[in-house]
mmCIF file of C-alpha atoms in Angstrom:
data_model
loop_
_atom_site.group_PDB
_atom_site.id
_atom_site.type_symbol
_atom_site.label_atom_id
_atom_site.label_comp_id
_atom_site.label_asym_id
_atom_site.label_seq_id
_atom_site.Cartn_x
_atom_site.Cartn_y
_atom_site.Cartn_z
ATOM 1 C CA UNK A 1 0.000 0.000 0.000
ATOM 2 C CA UNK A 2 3.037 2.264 1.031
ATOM 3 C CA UNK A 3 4.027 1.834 -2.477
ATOM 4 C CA UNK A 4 1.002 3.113 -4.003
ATOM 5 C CA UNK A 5 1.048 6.196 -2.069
ATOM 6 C CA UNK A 6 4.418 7.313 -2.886
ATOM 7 C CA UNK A 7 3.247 6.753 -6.805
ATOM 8 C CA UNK A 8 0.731 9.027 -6.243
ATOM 9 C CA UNK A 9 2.765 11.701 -4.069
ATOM 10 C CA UNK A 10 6.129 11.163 -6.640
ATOM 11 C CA UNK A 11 4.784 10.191 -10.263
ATOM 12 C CA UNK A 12 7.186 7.812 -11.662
ATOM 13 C CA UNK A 13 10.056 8.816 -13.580
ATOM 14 C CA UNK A 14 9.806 8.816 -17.752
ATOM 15 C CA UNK A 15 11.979 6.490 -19.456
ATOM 16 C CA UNK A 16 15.171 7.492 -20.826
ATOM 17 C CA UNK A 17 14.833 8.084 -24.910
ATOM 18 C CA UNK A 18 16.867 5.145 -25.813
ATOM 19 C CA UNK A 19 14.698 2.616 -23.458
ATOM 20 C CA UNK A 20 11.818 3.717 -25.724
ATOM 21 C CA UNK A 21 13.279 2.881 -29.157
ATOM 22 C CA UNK A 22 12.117 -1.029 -28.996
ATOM 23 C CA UNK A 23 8.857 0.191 -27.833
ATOM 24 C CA UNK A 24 8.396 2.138 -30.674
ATOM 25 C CA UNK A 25 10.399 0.148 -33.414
ATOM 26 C CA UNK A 26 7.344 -3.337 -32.219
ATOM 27 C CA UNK A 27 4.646 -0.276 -32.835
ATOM 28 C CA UNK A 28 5.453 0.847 -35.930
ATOM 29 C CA UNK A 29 6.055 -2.783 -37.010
ATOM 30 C CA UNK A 30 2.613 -3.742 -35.738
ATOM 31 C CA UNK A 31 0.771 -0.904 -37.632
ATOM 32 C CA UNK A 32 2.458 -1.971 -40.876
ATOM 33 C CA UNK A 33 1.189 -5.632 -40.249
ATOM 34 C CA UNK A 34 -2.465 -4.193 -39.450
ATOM 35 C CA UNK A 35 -2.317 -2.270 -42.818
ATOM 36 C CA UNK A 36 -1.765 -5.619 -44.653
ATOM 37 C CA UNK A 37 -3.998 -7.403 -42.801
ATOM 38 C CA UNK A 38 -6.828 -4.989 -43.899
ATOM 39 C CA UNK A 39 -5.408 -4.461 -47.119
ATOM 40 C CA UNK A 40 -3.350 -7.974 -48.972
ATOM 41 C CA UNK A 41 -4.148 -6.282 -52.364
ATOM 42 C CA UNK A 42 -0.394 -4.583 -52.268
ATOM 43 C CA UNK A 43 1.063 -8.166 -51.824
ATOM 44 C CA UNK A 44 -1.026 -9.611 -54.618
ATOM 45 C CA UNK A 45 0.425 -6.745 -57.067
ATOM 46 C CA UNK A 46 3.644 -6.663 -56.058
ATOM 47 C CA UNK A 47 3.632 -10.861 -56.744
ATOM 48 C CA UNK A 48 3.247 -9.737 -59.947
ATOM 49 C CA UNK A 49 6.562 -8.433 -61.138
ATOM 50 C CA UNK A 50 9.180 -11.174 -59.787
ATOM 51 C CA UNK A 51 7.111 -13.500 -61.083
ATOM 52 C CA UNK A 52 7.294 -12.325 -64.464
ATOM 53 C CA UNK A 53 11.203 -11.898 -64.082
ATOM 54 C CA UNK A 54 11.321 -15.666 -62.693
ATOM 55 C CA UNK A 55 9.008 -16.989 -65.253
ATOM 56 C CA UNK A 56 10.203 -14.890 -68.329
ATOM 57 C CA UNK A 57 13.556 -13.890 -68.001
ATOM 58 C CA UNK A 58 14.982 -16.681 -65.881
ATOM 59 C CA UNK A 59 13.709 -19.551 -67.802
ATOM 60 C CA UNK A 60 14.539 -17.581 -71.388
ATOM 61 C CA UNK A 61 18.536 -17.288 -70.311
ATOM 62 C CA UNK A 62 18.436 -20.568 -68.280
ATOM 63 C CA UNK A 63 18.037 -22.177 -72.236
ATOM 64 C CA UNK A 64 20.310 -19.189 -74.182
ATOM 65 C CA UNK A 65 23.079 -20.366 -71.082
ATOM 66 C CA UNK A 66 24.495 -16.665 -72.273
ATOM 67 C CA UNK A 67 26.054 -15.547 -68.254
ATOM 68 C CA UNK A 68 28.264 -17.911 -66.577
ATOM 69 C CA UNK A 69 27.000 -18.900 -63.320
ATOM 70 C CA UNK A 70 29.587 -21.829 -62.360
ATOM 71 C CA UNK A 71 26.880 -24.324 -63.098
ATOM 72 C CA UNK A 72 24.259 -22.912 -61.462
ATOM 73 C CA UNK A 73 20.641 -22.928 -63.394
ATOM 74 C CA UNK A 74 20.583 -19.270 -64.225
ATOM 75 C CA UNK A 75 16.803 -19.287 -62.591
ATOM 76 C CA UNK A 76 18.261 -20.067 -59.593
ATOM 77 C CA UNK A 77 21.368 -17.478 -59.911
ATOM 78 C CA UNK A 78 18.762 -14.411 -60.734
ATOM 79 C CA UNK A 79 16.141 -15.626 -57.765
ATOM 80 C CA UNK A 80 18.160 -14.059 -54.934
ATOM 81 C CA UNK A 81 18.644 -11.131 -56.794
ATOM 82 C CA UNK A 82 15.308 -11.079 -57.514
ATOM 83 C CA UNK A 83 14.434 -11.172 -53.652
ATOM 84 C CA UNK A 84 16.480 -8.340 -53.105
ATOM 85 C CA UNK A 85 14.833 -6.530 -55.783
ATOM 86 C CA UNK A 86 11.298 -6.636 -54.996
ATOM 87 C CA UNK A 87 12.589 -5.721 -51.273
ATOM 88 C CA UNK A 88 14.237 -2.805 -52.322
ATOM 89 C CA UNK A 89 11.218 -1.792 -54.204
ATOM 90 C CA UNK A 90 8.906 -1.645 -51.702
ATOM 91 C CA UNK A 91 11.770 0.211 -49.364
ATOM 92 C CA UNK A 92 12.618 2.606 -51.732
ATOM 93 C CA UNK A 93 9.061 4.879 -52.205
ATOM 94 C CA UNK A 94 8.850 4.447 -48.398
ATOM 95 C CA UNK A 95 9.349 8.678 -47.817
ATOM 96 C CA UNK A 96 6.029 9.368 -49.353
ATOM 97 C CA UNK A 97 4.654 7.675 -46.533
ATOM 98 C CA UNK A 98 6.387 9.809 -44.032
ATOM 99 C CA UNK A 99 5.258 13.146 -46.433
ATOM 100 C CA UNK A 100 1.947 11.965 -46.712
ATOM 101 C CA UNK A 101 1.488 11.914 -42.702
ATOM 102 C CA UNK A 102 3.494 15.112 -42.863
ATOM 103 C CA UNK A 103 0.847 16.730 -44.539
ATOM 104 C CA UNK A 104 -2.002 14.904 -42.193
ATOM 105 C CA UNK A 105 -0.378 16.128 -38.964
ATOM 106 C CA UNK A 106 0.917 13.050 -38.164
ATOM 107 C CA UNK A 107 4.239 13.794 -38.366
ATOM 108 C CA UNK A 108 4.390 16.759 -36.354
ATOM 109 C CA UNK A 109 2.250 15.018 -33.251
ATOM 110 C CA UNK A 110 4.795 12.360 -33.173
ATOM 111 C CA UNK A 111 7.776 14.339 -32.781
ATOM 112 C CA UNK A 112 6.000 16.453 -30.063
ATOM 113 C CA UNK A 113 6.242 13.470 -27.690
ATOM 114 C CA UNK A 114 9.434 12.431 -25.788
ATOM 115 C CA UNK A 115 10.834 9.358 -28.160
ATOM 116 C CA UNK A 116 13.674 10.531 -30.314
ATOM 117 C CA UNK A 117 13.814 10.815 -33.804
ATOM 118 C CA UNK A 118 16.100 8.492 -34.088
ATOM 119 C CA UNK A 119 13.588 5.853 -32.793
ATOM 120 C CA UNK A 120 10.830 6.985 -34.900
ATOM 121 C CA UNK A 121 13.185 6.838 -37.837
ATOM 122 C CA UNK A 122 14.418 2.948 -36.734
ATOM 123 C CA UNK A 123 10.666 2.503 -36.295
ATOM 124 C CA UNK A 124 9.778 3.038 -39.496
ATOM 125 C CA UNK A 125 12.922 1.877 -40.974
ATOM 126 C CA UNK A 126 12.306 -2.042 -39.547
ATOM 127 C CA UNK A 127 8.990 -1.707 -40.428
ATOM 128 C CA UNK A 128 9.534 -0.921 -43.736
ATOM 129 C CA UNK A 129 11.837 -4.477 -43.679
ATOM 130 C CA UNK A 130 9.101 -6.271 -41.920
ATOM 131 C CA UNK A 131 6.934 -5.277 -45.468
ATOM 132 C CA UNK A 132 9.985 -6.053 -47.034
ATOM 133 C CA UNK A 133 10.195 -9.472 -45.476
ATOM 134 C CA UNK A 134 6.516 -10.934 -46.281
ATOM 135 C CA UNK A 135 7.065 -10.060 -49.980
ATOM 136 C CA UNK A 136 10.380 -11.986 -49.569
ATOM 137 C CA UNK A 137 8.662 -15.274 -48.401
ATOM 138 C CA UNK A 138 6.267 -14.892 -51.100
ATOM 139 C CA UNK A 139 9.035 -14.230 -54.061
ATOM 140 C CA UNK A 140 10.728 -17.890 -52.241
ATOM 141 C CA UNK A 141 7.204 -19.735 -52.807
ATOM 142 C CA UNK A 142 7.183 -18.468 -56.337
ATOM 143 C CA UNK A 143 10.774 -19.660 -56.389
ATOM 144 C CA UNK A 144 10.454 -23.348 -55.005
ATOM 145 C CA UNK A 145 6.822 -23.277 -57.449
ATOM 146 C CA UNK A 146 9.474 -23.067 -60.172
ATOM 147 C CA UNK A 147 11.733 -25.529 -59.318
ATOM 148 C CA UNK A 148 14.502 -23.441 -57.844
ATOM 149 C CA UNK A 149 16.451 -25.351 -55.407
ATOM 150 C CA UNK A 150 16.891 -23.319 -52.289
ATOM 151 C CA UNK A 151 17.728 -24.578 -49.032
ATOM 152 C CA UNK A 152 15.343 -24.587 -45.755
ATOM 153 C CA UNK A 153 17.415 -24.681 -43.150
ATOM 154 C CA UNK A 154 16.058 -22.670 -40.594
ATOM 155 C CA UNK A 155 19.063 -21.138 -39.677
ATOM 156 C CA UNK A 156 19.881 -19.573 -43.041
ATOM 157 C CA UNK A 157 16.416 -19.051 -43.887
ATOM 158 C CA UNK A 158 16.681 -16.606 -40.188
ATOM 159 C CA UNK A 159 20.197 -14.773 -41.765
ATOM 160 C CA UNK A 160 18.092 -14.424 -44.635
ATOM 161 C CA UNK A 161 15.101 -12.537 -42.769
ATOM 162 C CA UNK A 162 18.121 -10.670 -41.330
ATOM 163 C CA UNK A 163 19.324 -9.655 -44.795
ATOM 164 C CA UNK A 164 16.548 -8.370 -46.325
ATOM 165 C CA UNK A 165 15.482 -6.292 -42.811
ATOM 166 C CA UNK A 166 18.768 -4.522 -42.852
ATOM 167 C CA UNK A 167 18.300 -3.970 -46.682
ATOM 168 C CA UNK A 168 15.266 -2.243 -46.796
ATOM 169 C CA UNK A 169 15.979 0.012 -43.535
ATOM 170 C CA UNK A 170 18.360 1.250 -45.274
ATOM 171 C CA UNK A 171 16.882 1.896 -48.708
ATOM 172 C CA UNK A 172 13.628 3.163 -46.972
ATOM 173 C CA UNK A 173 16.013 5.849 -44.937
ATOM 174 C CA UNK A 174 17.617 6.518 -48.079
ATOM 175 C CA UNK A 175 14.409 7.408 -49.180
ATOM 176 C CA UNK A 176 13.282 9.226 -46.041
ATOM 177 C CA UNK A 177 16.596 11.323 -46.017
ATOM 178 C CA UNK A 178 15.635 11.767 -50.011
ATOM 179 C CA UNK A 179 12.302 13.231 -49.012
ATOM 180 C CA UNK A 180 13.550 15.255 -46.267
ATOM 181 C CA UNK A 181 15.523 17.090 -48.927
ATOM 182 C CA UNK A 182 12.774 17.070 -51.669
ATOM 183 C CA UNK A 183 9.898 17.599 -49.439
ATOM 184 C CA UNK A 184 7.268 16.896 -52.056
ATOM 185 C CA UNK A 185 5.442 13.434 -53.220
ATOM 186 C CA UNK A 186 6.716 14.448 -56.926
ATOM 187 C CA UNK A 187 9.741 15.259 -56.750
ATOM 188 C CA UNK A 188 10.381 12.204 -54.613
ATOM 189 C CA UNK A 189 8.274 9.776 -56.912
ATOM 190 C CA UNK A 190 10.372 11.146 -59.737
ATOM 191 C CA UNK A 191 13.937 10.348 -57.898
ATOM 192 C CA UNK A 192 12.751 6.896 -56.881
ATOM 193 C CA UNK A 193 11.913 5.910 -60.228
ATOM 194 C CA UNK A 194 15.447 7.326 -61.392
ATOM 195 C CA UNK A 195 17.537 5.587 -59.107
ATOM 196 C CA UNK A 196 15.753 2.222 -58.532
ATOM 197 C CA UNK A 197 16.992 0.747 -62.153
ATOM 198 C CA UNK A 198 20.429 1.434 -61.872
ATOM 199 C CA UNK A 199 20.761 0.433 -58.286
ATOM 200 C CA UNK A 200 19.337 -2.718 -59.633
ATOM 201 C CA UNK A 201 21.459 -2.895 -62.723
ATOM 202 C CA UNK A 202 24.295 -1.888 -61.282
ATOM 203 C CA UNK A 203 24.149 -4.805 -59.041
ATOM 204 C CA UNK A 204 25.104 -8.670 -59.476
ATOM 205 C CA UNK A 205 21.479 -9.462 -59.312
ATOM 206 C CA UNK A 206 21.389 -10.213 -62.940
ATOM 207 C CA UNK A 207 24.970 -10.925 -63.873
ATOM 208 C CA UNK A 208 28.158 -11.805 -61.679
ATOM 209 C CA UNK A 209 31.112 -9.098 -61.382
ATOM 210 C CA UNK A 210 33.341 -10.632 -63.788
ATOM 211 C CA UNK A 211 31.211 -9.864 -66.622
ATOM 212 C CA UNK A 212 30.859 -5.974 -65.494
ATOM 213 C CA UNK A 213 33.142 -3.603 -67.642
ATOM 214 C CA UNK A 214 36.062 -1.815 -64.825
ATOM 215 C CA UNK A 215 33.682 1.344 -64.300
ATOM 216 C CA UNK A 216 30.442 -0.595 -63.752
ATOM 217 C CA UNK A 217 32.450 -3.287 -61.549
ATOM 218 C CA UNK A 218 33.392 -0.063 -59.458
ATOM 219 C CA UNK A 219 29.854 1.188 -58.987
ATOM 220 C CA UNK A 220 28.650 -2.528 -58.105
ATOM 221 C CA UNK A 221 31.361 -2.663 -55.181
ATOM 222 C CA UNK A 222 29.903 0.718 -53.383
ATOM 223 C CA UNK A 223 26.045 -0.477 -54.145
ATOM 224 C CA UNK A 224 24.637 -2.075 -51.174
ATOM 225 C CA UNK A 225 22.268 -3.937 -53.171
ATOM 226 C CA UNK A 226 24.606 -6.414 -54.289
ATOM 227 C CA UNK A 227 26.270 -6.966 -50.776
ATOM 228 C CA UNK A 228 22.595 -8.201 -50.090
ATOM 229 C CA UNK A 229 22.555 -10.076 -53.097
ATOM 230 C CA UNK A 230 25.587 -11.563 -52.420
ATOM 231 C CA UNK A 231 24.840 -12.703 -49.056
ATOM 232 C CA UNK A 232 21.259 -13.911 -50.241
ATOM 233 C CA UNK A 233 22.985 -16.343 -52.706
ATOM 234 C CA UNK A 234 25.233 -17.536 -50.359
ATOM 235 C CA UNK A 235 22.213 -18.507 -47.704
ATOM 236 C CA UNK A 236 19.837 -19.599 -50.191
ATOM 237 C CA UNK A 237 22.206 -21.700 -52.631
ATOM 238 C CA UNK A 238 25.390 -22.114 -50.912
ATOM 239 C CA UNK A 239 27.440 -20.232 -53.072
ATOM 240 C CA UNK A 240 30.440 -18.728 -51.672
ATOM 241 C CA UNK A 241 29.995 -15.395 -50.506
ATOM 242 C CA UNK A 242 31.196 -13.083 -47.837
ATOM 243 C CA UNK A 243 28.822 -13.272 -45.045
ATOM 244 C CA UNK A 244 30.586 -11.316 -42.409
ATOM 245 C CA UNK A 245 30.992 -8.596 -44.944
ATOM 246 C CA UNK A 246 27.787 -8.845 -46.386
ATOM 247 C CA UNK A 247 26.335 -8.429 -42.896
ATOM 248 C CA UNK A 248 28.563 -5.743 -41.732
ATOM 249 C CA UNK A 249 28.259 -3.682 -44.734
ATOM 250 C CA UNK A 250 24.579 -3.650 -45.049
ATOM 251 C CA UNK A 251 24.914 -3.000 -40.642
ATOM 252 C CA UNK A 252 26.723 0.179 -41.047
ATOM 253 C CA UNK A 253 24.547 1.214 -43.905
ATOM 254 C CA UNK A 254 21.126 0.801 -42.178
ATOM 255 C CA UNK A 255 22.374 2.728 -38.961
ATOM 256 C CA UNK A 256 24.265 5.824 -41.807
ATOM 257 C CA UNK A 257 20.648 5.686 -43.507
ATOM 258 C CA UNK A 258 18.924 5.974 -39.615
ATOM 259 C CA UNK A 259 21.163 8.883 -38.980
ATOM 260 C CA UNK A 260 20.909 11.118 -41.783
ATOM 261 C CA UNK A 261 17.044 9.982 -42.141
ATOM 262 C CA UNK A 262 16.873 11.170 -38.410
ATOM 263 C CA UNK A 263 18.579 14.802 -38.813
ATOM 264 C CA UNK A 264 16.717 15.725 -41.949
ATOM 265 C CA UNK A 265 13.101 14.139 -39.934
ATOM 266 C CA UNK A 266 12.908 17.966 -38.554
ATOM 267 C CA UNK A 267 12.797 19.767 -41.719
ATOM 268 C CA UNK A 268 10.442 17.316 -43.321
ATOM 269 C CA UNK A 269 7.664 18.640 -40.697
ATOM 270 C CA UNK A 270 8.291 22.442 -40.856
#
């Protein structure tokens, strides 16, 4: 009873900012999971386009056997990349979320309360790879409907999950850092759309390095996408890759992408 009183004579003190982070990183998560549970038509669409890529493309160079892939069915060299694709996609438009609740108040009542922007940027960053992650399983289905031999070991299948989260926070900050420069829908629809392809291109998704002329083998090394890529491959099919790398890079990229998403969150809501 003692206790009681002295909560009601001395309220209790507020958590520290960076106790509130996880908090708000399982909300933000869970209100992305209630949007597709009210609303699976963006999963159905977005099934669209990797299957197409699988079905068409894959199976078409599998036969012309035009790319060396050290023996590998080409279908099941390009279905990794085509993972990290459709992940990136989704990531990559993510700021006109964050301008659209700009411009319904949203924005500005969040960073009235005490968590950091840093957490609402992680927040929104994981949840973006939780959206990220579902359209992941569903590219594998299409995958192992194909014929594409991937492994399911649980424990790779979990580094995978890890892969693709980190991937997407940080092309969905990239994108909120994009849109706290831009600060319009447009003007950020219009840079998405320009940079998606040749991140995507300029990655080994499609081809391996050794087939890249010198300047686009450059470009390739600096592109996150195809660290993910690599380490996808690597999980899914066993190929050698560079796991500790993979992981790191794409580590220090999500929390770079968190940061300058985070400092740019305040002139977004002016």
């Amino acid at each position: 009873m003692s206790a009681d009183i002295s909560l009601l004579l001395k309220p209790p003190e507020p958590r520290a900012g960076w106790r509130l982070l996880p908090a708000r990183v399982v909300a933000m998560c869970a209100v992305e999971l209630q949007k597709l549970r009210h609303d699976r038509t963006e999963l159905y669409t977005r099934a669209v386009q990797p299957a197409l890529w699988l079905l068409i493309f894959g199976q078409t160079f599998t036969r012309i056997k035009a790319i060396p892939t050290h023996g590998i069915p080409y279908i099941d060299y390009l279905a990794p990349g085509i993972i990290a694709q459709s992940a990136m996609f989704i990531a990559i438009f993510y700021g006109i979320q964050i301008i659209w609740e700009r411009d319904a108040g949203i924005l500005n009542k969040l960073l009235v309360t005490p968590t950091p922007r840093s957490a609402l940027t992680t927040g929104k960053a994981f949840a973006a790879g939780v959206k990220s992650l579902i359209q992941a399983v569903v590219v594998i289905v299409i995958a192992a409907l194909l014929g594409v031999s991937l492994t399911w070991n649980p424990l790779r299948l979990l580094g995978v999950g890890a892969i693709v989260i980190l991937g997407s926070a940080f092309f969905s900050c990239l994108s909120m850092t994009i849109a706290g420069i831009v600060l319009s829908r447009d003007r950020l629809m219009g840079i998405g759309q320009a940079i998606t392809m040749p991140l995507f291109f300029g990655s080994n998704a499609l081809y391996p390095l050794s087939v890249m002329p010198g300047w686009l083998q450059a470009v390739s090394k600096v592109n996150p996408l195809s660290y993910e890529v690599d380490a996808l491959r690597g999980l899914l099919l066993g190929t050698p890759a560079h796991l500790a790398l993979d992981f790191a890079v794409l580590a220090v990229a999500a929390v770079l992408g968190i940061t300058a998403a985070s400092s740019l969150l305040g002139r977004l809501a002016r």
